[in-house]
Coordinates of C-alpha atoms in Angstrom, one line a residue:
M26 CA 106.5 -201.3 204.1
T27 CA 109.3 -203.3 202.4
I28 CA 108.3 -206.6 200.8
G29 CA 110.6 -209.2 199.3
L30 CA 109.8 -212.0 197.0
A31 CA 112.3 -214.5 195.8
H32 CA 112.1 -216.3 192.5
P33 CA 114.5 -219.0 191.2
P34 CA 116.4 -218.1 188.0
Q35 CA 115.0 -219.4 184.8
P36 CA 116.6 -220.0 181.4
R37 CA 117.5 -216.7 179.7
K38 CA 115.5 -215.4 176.8
N39 CA 116.3 -212.8 174.1
S40 CA 116.2 -209.3 175.6
S41 CA 115.8 -205.9 174.2
F42 CA 118.8 -204.6 176.3
S43 CA 122.4 -205.2 175.5
T44 CA 124.9 -206.7 178.0
A45 CA 126.3 -203.2 178.7
D46 CA 122.9 -202.0 179.6
R47 CA 122.6 -204.6 182.3
R48 CA 125.4 -202.9 184.1
G49 CA 126.8 -206.2 185.5
L50 CA 123.6 -207.4 187.1
A51 CA 123.5 -211.2 187.5
L52 CA 120.4 -212.8 186.0
S53 CA 119.9 -214.7 189.3
V54 CA 119.9 -211.6 191.4
Y55 CA 117.3 -209.1 190.2
R56 CA 115.9 -206.6 192.6
C57 CA 112.1 -206.3 193.1
F58 CA 111.4 -202.6 192.8
Q59 CA 108.9 -202.7 195.6
N60 CA 111.9 -202.7 197.9
Y61 CA 113.0 -199.3 199.0
Y62 CA 116.1 -198.3 197.1
H63 CA 114.6 -198.5 193.6
G64 CA 110.9 -198.7 194.4
L65 CA 110.7 -195.2 195.9
R66 CA 112.5 -193.5 193.0
L67 CA 109.3 -193.0 191.2
L68 CA 106.4 -194.4 193.2
G69 CA 105.2 -194.1 196.7
P70 CA 105.2 -197.1 199.1
D71 CA 101.4 -197.4 199.6
P72 CA 99.3 -198.1 196.5
Q73 CA 95.6 -198.7 196.8
Y74 CA 93.1 -200.9 195.1
I75 CA 89.5 -199.9 194.4
G76 CA 87.8 -203.2 194.0
N77 CA 84.5 -204.3 192.4
V78 CA 84.4 -201.5 189.9
R79 CA 82.8 -202.8 186.7
L80 CA 84.8 -202.1 183.6
S81 CA 84.4 -203.8 180.2
I82 CA 86.6 -204.1 177.1
N83 CA 84.5 -204.1 173.9
H84 CA 87.3 -204.5 171.4
W85 CA 90.3 -206.8 171.9
Q86 CA 92.8 -204.2 170.6
I87 CA 91.4 -200.9 172.0
R88 CA 92.5 -200.3 175.6
D89 CA 92.1 -196.5 176.0
L90 CA 89.0 -196.9 178.1
V91 CA 90.0 -195.1 181.3
Q92 CA 90.1 -191.3 181.0
V93 CA 90.3 -188.5 183.6
D94 CA 88.7 -185.1 183.4
E95 CA 91.5 -182.9 184.8
S96 CA 89.2 -180.0 185.6
T97 CA 86.9 -182.1 187.9
G98 CA 88.8 -185.2 188.7
A99 CA 86.0 -187.4 187.3
V100 CA 87.2 -190.8 186.0
F101 CA 85.3 -192.1 182.9
H102 CA 85.3 -195.7 181.9
T103 CA 83.2 -198.1 179.8
L104 CA 80.8 -200.8 181.0
D105 CA 78.8 -202.8 178.4
E106 CA 76.5 -200.2 176.8
H107 CA 77.4 -197.4 179.3
I108 CA 80.1 -194.9 179.9
R109 CA 80.3 -194.5 183.7
V110 CA 82.0 -191.9 185.8
M111 CA 83.8 -192.4 189.1
T112 CA 84.3 -189.6 191.6
M113 CA 87.6 -189.8 193.4
K114 CA 88.4 -188.2 196.8
T115 CA 91.8 -187.2 198.0
R116 CA 94.1 -189.8 199.4
S117 CA 93.8 -188.3 202.8
V118 CA 90.0 -188.9 202.8
L119 CA 89.4 -192.6 202.1
G120 CA 85.6 -192.4 202.2
P121 CA 83.1 -194.0 199.8
I122 CA 83.9 -193.8 196.1
R123 CA 80.9 -193.7 193.9
T124 CA 80.4 -194.7 190.3
R125 CA 77.4 -194.0 188.2
N126 CA 76.2 -194.0 184.6
H127 CA 77.1 -190.9 182.7
V128 CA 75.5 -191.9 179.4
S129 CA 73.8 -195.1 178.1
L130 CA 74.2 -195.9 174.4
P131 CA 72.3 -198.2 172.0
Y132 CA 75.4 -200.2 171.4
R133 CA 78.7 -201.2 173.1
P134 CA 81.2 -198.4 172.6
R135 CA 84.5 -199.5 171.3
C136 CA 86.1 -196.2 172.1
F137 CA 85.2 -192.8 173.6
H138 CA 86.7 -189.4 174.5
H139 CA 85.5 -186.5 176.6
A140 CA 85.9 -182.7 176.8
A141 CA 85.6 -180.4 179.8
G142 CA 82.1 -180.2 181.3
G143 CA 81.2 -183.8 180.7
L144 CA 80.8 -183.7 176.9
V145 CA 81.5 -187.2 175.6
V146 CA 81.8 -188.7 172.1
A147 CA 81.8 -192.5 171.5
G148 CA 82.3 -194.8 168.6
G149 CA 81.7 -198.4 167.6
V150 CA 80.2 -200.6 164.9
L151 CA 76.7 -201.6 164.0
T152 CA 75.8 -205.2 164.8
T153 CA 72.6 -207.1 164.7
L154 CA 72.6 -207.4 168.5
A155 CA 72.8 -203.7 169.1
R156 CA 69.7 -201.7 169.8
A157 CA 71.0 -199.1 167.3
C158 CA 70.3 -201.6 164.5
L159 CA 66.5 -201.0 164.9
M160 CA 66.6 -197.3 165.5
G161 CA 66.9 -195.8 161.9
L162 CA 69.8 -193.6 162.8
A163 CA 70.7 -190.5 160.8
N164 CA 73.6 -191.1 158.4
L165 CA 76.5 -188.6 158.8
T166 CA 78.4 -190.5 156.1
L167 CA 76.2 -188.6 153.5
D168 CA 78.1 -185.4 154.5
F169 CA 81.3 -187.0 153.2
L170 CA 80.5 -189.6 150.6
G171 CA 77.9 -190.3 148.0
P172 CA 74.6 -192.1 148.6
A173 CA 75.9 -195.5 147.4
A174 CA 78.8 -195.4 149.9
A175 CA 76.6 -194.1 152.7
R176 CA 74.2 -197.0 152.3
Q177 CA 77.1 -199.3 153.4
A178 CA 77.8 -197.3 156.5
R179 CA 78.4 -199.5 159.6
G180 CA 80.3 -197.2 161.9
L181 CA 78.6 -195.6 164.9
F182 CA 79.3 -192.2 166.4
S183 CA 77.5 -190.7 169.4
V184 CA 77.6 -187.3 171.2
H185 CA 76.4 -186.6 174.7
S186 CA 76.5 -183.6 177.0
P187 CA 74.8 -183.3 180.5
A188 CA 72.6 -180.5 179.1
M189 CA 71.3 -182.7 176.3
G190 CA 69.7 -185.3 178.7
A191 CA 70.1 -188.0 176.0
E192 CA 72.7 -189.0 173.5
M193 CA 72.6 -188.4 169.8
S194 CA 73.8 -191.4 167.7
F195 CA 74.6 -191.5 164.0
L196 CA 76.0 -193.8 161.3
L197 CA 79.5 -192.7 160.4
G198 CA 82.0 -194.5 158.1
G199 CA 81.9 -197.8 156.3
M200 CA 83.4 -199.9 159.1
I201 CA 84.2 -199.8 162.8
N202 CA 85.3 -196.5 164.4
N203 CA 88.6 -197.3 166.2
A204 CA 89.0 -194.0 167.9
V205 CA 87.0 -190.8 168.5
K206 CA 88.2 -187.5 169.9
I207 CA 86.5 -184.2 170.7
Y208 CA 88.2 -180.8 171.3
A209 CA 86.8 -177.3 172.1
Q210 CA 87.3 -174.9 169.2
Q211 CA 89.8 -172.1 170.0
N212 CA 87.5 -169.1 169.6
S213 CA 84.2 -170.5 170.8
A214 CA 82.7 -171.5 174.1
A215 CA 80.0 -173.7 172.6
A216 CA 81.5 -175.2 169.5
Y217 CA 83.6 -178.4 169.3
T218 CA 85.5 -180.4 166.6
A219 CA 85.3 -184.1 166.7
Y220 CA 87.4 -186.7 164.9
A221 CA 86.7 -190.3 164.1
C222 CA 89.2 -192.9 162.8
N223 CA 87.4 -195.5 160.7
N224 CA 88.6 -198.8 159.3
D225 CA 87.4 -197.6 155.9
L226 CA 90.7 -195.6 155.7
G227 CA 88.9 -192.3 156.6
L228 CA 89.7 -189.7 159.2
Y229 CA 86.4 -187.9 159.7
R230 CA 86.2 -184.4 161.0
I231 CA 82.8 -183.4 162.5
D232 CA 81.5 -180.0 163.8
V233 CA 79.5 -180.2 167.1
S234 CA 77.7 -177.1 168.2
D235 CA 74.3 -175.9 169.4
A236 CA 73.3 -175.8 165.8
G237 CA 73.7 -179.6 165.6
V238 CA 76.2 -182.2 164.4
R239 CA 77.6 -181.8 160.9
G240 CA 80.2 -183.6 158.8
D241 CA 83.1 -181.4 157.7
R242 CA 85.9 -183.3 156.0
R243 CA 87.2 -186.8 155.3
I244 CA 91.0 -187.2 155.1
V245 CA 92.8 -190.3 153.9
C246 CA 96.4 -190.3 155.2
D247 CA 97.5 -193.4 153.3
P248 CA 95.5 -195.5 150.8
D249 CA 96.7 -198.7 152.5
T250 CA 96.4 -197.7 156.1
S251 CA 93.3 -197.8 158.3
L252 CA 93.7 -195.4 161.2
N253 CA 93.6 -196.4 164.9
N254 CA 94.1 -193.2 166.8
V255 CA 94.4 -189.4 166.4
H256 CA 95.5 -186.5 168.6
L257 CA 95.1 -182.8 168.2
S258 CA 97.9 -180.4 169.3
A259 CA 97.4 -177.9 172.0
D260 CA 97.3 -175.0 169.5
G261 CA 94.5 -176.8 167.5
R262 CA 96.5 -176.8 164.3
M263 CA 98.2 -180.2 163.9
L264 CA 96.9 -183.8 164.1
T265 CA 99.0 -186.8 164.8
A266 CA 97.6 -190.1 163.6
T267 CA 98.5 -193.8 163.7
G268 CA 97.1 -196.8 162.0
D269 CA 97.6 -200.4 160.8
S270 CA 101.2 -199.8 159.7
G271 CA 104.4 -198.5 161.3
A272 CA 103.8 -194.9 160.0
V273 CA 103.0 -191.9 162.1
F274 CA 101.2 -189.1 160.2
L275 CA 101.4 -185.4 160.9
V276 CA 98.3 -183.8 159.5
D277 CA 97.2 -180.2 159.0
P278 CA 93.5 -180.4 158.3
A279 CA 93.4 -176.8 157.0
L280 CA 95.6 -177.6 154.0
P281 CA 94.3 -179.0 150.7
D282 CA 97.0 -181.7 150.9
P283 CA 96.7 -182.3 154.7
V284 CA 99.5 -184.9 155.3
V285 CA 102.5 -182.7 155.9
R286 CA 104.9 -185.4 157.2
T287 CA 105.0 -189.1 157.5
I288 CA 107.3 -190.7 160.1
S289 CA 108.3 -194.2 159.0
T290 CA 109.1 -196.9 161.5
P291 CA 109.7 -200.6 161.2
H292 CA 107.1 -201.4 163.7
D293 CA 103.6 -203.0 163.7
S294 CA 100.3 -201.2 164.0
G295 CA 100.3 -198.0 166.0
F296 CA 97.8 -197.2 168.7
G297 CA 98.4 -194.9 171.7
I298 CA 99.5 -191.3 171.2
S299 CA 100.5 -188.9 174.0
Y300 CA 102.3 -185.6 174.0
H301 CA 104.7 -184.3 176.6
R302 CA 103.6 -181.0 178.2
N303 CA 106.1 -179.1 176.1
E304 CA 104.1 -180.2 172.9
L305 CA 107.4 -181.0 171.1
V306 CA 108.0 -184.5 172.3
F307 CA 105.4 -187.2 171.8
A308 CA 105.2 -191.0 172.3
T309 CA 103.5 -193.6 170.1
A310 CA 102.7 -197.1 171.3
F311 CA 103.0 -199.9 168.7
Q312 CA 101.5 -203.4 168.6
D313 CA 104.8 -205.2 168.4
G314 CA 105.7 -204.0 171.9
T315 CA 107.6 -200.8 171.2
C316 CA 106.8 -197.3 172.3
C317 CA 108.8 -194.6 170.4
M318 CA 109.4 -191.1 171.7
F319 CA 109.9 -188.5 168.9
D320 CA 110.9 -184.9 168.9
L321 CA 109.0 -182.8 166.3
R322 CA 112.1 -180.8 165.6
N323 CA 113.9 -183.9 164.3
T324 CA 111.8 -187.0 163.5
S325 CA 114.5 -188.8 161.6
S326 CA 115.0 -191.3 164.5
P327 CA 113.3 -191.8 167.9
L328 CA 114.7 -190.1 171.0
H329 CA 114.1 -193.3 172.9
E330 CA 112.3 -196.6 172.6
V331 CA 110.6 -198.5 175.4
R332 CA 110.4 -202.2 175.0
S333 CA 107.7 -204.6 176.2
T334 CA 108.6 -207.4 178.5
R335 CA 106.9 -209.7 176.0
A336 CA 107.9 -208.1 172.7
G337 CA 106.5 -209.7 169.6
H338 CA 103.7 -211.5 171.5
Q339 CA 100.1 -210.4 171.6
L340 CA 100.1 -210.3 175.4
G341 CA 103.0 -207.8 175.3
A342 CA 101.5 -205.5 172.6
F343 CA 101.6 -201.9 173.6
R344 CA 98.1 -200.3 173.4
T345 CA 98.1 -197.0 175.3
C346 CA 100.6 -194.4 176.6
R347 CA 100.3 -191.4 178.8
F348 CA 102.7 -188.6 179.8
L349 CA 102.2 -187.1 183.2
H350 CA 101.5 -183.4 182.5
S351 CA 103.4 -181.9 185.5
P352 CA 106.0 -179.2 185.6
V353 CA 108.1 -181.3 188.0
H354 CA 107.6 -185.0 187.2
D355 CA 108.5 -186.1 183.7
L356 CA 107.0 -189.7 183.6
L357 CA 105.6 -191.8 180.8
A358 CA 103.3 -194.7 181.5
V359 CA 102.8 -197.4 178.8
L360 CA 100.2 -200.2 178.9
E361 CA 100.9 -203.7 177.8
H362 CA 98.0 -205.8 176.4
L363 CA 97.8 -208.0 179.5
G364 CA 98.5 -207.1 183.1
R365 CA 101.6 -204.8 182.9
V366 CA 102.2 -201.1 182.9
H367 CA 105.7 -199.6 182.2
L368 CA 106.7 -196.4 184.0
V369 CA 109.7 -194.5 182.5
D370 CA 111.5 -191.5 183.9
V371 CA 112.1 -189.4 180.8
R372 CA 114.6 -187.2 182.7
D373 CA 117.4 -189.6 182.2
L374 CA 116.0 -192.6 180.2
L375 CA 118.4 -195.0 181.9
P376 CA 117.5 -198.7 182.2
E377 CA 117.3 -198.4 186.0
S378 CA 114.6 -195.7 185.6
H379 CA 112.4 -198.1 183.7
Q380 CA 110.0 -199.9 186.1
V381 CA 107.2 -202.3 185.3
M382 CA 104.1 -202.7 187.4
V383 CA 102.3 -206.0 187.3
F384 CA 98.5 -206.3 187.8
P385 CA 98.0 -209.9 189.0
F386 CA 94.6 -211.5 189.3
A387 CA 95.6 -212.4 192.9
L388 CA 95.3 -208.7 193.7
D389 CA 91.6 -208.7 192.8
Q390 CA 91.2 -211.9 194.9
Y391 CA 92.9 -210.1 197.8
A392 CA 90.5 -207.1 197.6
R393 CA 87.4 -209.3 197.2
C394 CA 88.4 -211.5 200.2
G395 CA 88.5 -208.4 202.2
H396 CA 84.9 -207.7 201.3
V397 CA 83.4 -211.1 201.8
G398 CA 80.0 -210.8 203.2
T399 CA 79.5 -207.3 201.7
Q400 CA 76.3 -207.0 199.8
L401 CA 77.1 -205.8 196.3
D402 CA 74.7 -203.5 194.6
D403 CA 73.2 -205.0 191.4
D404 CA 71.7 -201.7 190.3
F405 CA 74.0 -200.3 187.6
A406 CA 72.8 -196.8 188.2
T407 CA 75.0 -196.0 191.2
D408 CA 77.6 -198.2 193.0
T409 CA 79.7 -197.5 196.1
H410 CA 83.2 -198.7 196.6
R411 CA 86.1 -198.3 199.0
A412 CA 89.8 -198.1 198.6
T413 CA 91.9 -200.9 200.1
S414 CA 95.5 -200.4 201.1
I415 CA 97.6 -203.1 199.4
Y416 CA 100.6 -202.8 201.8
N417 CA 99.2 -201.7 205.1
D418 CA 100.7 -202.3 208.5
G419 CA 98.1 -205.0 209.4
A420 CA 98.4 -208.8 209.0
A421 CA 96.4 -209.0 205.8
H422 CA 98.6 -207.1 203.4
F423 CA 99.2 -208.4 199.8
P424 CA 102.2 -210.7 200.0
A425 CA 103.9 -210.0 196.7
P426 CA 105.6 -207.0 195.1
L427 CA 103.9 -205.3 192.2
V428 CA 106.9 -203.4 190.7
Y429 CA 109.8 -205.1 189.0
D430 CA 112.9 -204.5 186.9
H431 CA 112.2 -204.8 183.2
D432 CA 115.0 -207.3 182.7
Y433 CA 113.6 -209.5 185.5
L434 CA 110.2 -209.8 183.8
A435 CA 111.7 -210.1 180.3
D436 CA 114.5 -212.6 180.9
V437 CA 114.3 -214.3 184.3
N438 CA 110.6 -214.8 185.2
P439 CA 108.3 -213.8 182.4
N440 CA 105.4 -215.9 183.8
L441 CA 105.8 -214.3 187.3
F442 CA 102.2 -214.7 188.4
R443 CA 101.1 -217.8 186.5
G444 CA 99.3 -220.1 188.9
Y445 CA 99.7 -217.5 191.7
T446 CA 96.6 -217.0 193.9
Y447 CA 95.9 -215.1 197.0
E448 CA 94.7 -217.0 200.1
P449 CA 93.6 -215.2 203.3
Q450 CA 95.6 -216.1 206.3
Q451 CA 92.5 -217.1 208.3
A452 CA 89.3 -218.5 207.0
A453 CA 86.0 -217.5 208.5
A454 CA 84.7 -219.9 211.2
A455 CA 81.3 -220.1 209.7
P456 CA 81.3 -218.9 206.1
S457 CA 78.0 -217.4 204.9
L458 CA 76.2 -218.2 201.7
A459 CA 77.5 -214.9 200.3
A460 CA 81.1 -216.0 201.1
T461 CA 80.5 -219.4 199.4
R462 CA 79.2 -217.8 196.3
R463 CA 82.1 -215.3 196.2
A464 CA 84.6 -218.2 196.5
Q465 CA 82.9 -219.9 193.6
E466 CA 83.0 -216.7 191.6
L467 CA 86.7 -216.3 192.3
Y468 CA 87.4 -219.9 191.2
R469 CA 85.6 -219.3 187.9
Q470 CA 87.5 -216.1 187.3
S471 CA 90.8 -217.7 188.1
V472 CA 90.2 -220.3 185.3
S473 CA 89.8 -217.4 182.9
H474 CA 93.1 -215.8 184.0
V475 CA 95.5 -218.6 183.1
N476 CA 98.4 -216.2 182.9
G477 CA 97.7 -214.9 186.4
E478 CA 97.3 -211.3 185.2
M479 CA 94.3 -209.1 184.6
E480 CA 93.0 -207.6 181.3
I481 CA 93.8 -203.9 181.5
A482 CA 91.2 -201.6 180.1
G483 CA 93.2 -198.4 180.3
L484 CA 95.2 -195.9 182.4
D485 CA 95.4 -192.2 183.0
W486 CA 96.9 -189.7 185.4
L487 CA 94.8 -187.9 188.1
G488 CA 97.1 -185.2 189.4
N489 CA 100.1 -187.1 190.7
Q490 CA 98.3 -190.4 190.9
L491 CA 98.4 -193.1 188.2
L492 CA 95.1 -195.0 187.8
V493 CA 95.1 -198.4 186.1
G494 CA 91.7 -200.0 185.4
C495 CA 91.1 -203.7 184.6
E496 CA 88.2 -205.5 183.2
D497 CA 85.8 -207.0 185.7
G498 CA 88.1 -206.0 188.5
G499 CA 88.9 -202.5 189.7
F500 CA 91.4 -199.7 189.8
L501 CA 95.0 -199.7 191.0
V502 CA 95.9 -196.2 192.3
W503 CA 99.5 -195.4 192.8
D504 CA 101.0 -192.1 194.0
V505 CA 104.2 -190.6 192.5
N506 CA 106.8 -190.2 195.2
L507 CA 106.9 -186.4 195.2
R508 CA 109.7 -186.1 197.8
A509 CA 112.0 -188.5 196.0
R510 CA 111.3 -186.9 192.6
R511 CA 112.1 -183.4 193.9
S512 CA 115.5 -184.6 195.1
L513 CA 116.5 -185.6 191.6
G514 CA 118.1 -183.3 189.0
S515 CA 115.7 -181.8 186.5
F516 CA 115.8 -182.2 182.8
S517 CA 113.7 -180.7 179.9
Y518 CA 113.5 -181.4 176.2
V519 CA 112.9 -177.7 175.5

């Protein structure tokens, strides 16, 4: 359905777009992209919200905590000391959605990654509050550094597969592991290569097989840059790494001097990395609120830059990006630190093809109000959830658009949902004790969300659906508008 929301114009702020880019739009008349003409260019009209799914963010900068196994459709996410898995059904079958523990760790994982078949690696840091502190873990750092350096190891690295039954945890690196990745080796069905980015400047390569877990090589891309993320190319030959500088490193771990190219940018720390399906174009998300798209055939300058609605501010820092790997739909999703996800049509890269989804706290209130009186399962082993239509044909639909023009959020109404709350149209005649407790919980949470937007834990694509998960809330699920996308002209970087 079509929903309109009027906002009074506010004083103009500095914007990342020029006057020409605005194409004559008046600042006082910005179109909310939930309305049909623009909203249906990329997204379908009926997003859904899966409420009461427990997610947790264990490091304030690391937000790559929602990942989809494309072979099974399983959705992995973090919760305290656990990595959980959510089983999604098709949109035509809105039955129960179940989440369960996939692996329990002796610490809170700051990062994780998975391979096909449920194999998971996780990383973190040793603290006095973690059970790992009392376990006498094996020290993988000895495979890379001398005994003196290994004694200072504080990084944690874990491996788990369903066949193992229990995880294997190790000390790895002198400081926190900011990112871990695992990939199947090209010529083996039972051997994997894992990578860990540690704050001690090291990029650690680890062999994982039936024979055990063994350290292989430590790479330092730059003596002044701690690494935050790494990605392996589809052919298994080239690594792309980012860290606490504006540089992007292209690394061939088979070479004695592994850093084959350094792409310099003027931006702040790099985090998210995602490759287009052609494996020639990739995107990198930077902390200053810029996401750069590069072509490996010419890296002298970016193909395109996506700007945050709050560039230069911590709340607008870009943390994660994901290309939709589809032969038809060339879309890039970029996650802001708080409450917003950018969706860019990389076929034309025009300003009107740049939409921003907002994840307000009021949306979680809306979903929870629809479940007042429902007994929540306090057993973390398995939980059952249901999807709620946000814009249905009933009287209880969510009253505000969730998709907006970039300039509207950057210039006209940057604090769109500050102080905005959802109130049901009709209150229950005799509220139960459970309803009273839920109302008190909602009030306490609203105090913690002074900006009116949710802390986003991560995002990923499940087929042609975009999944956005938030801390202590749930998942926003939005379909790509397949019919509208097929009607547009095609474009390829190849």
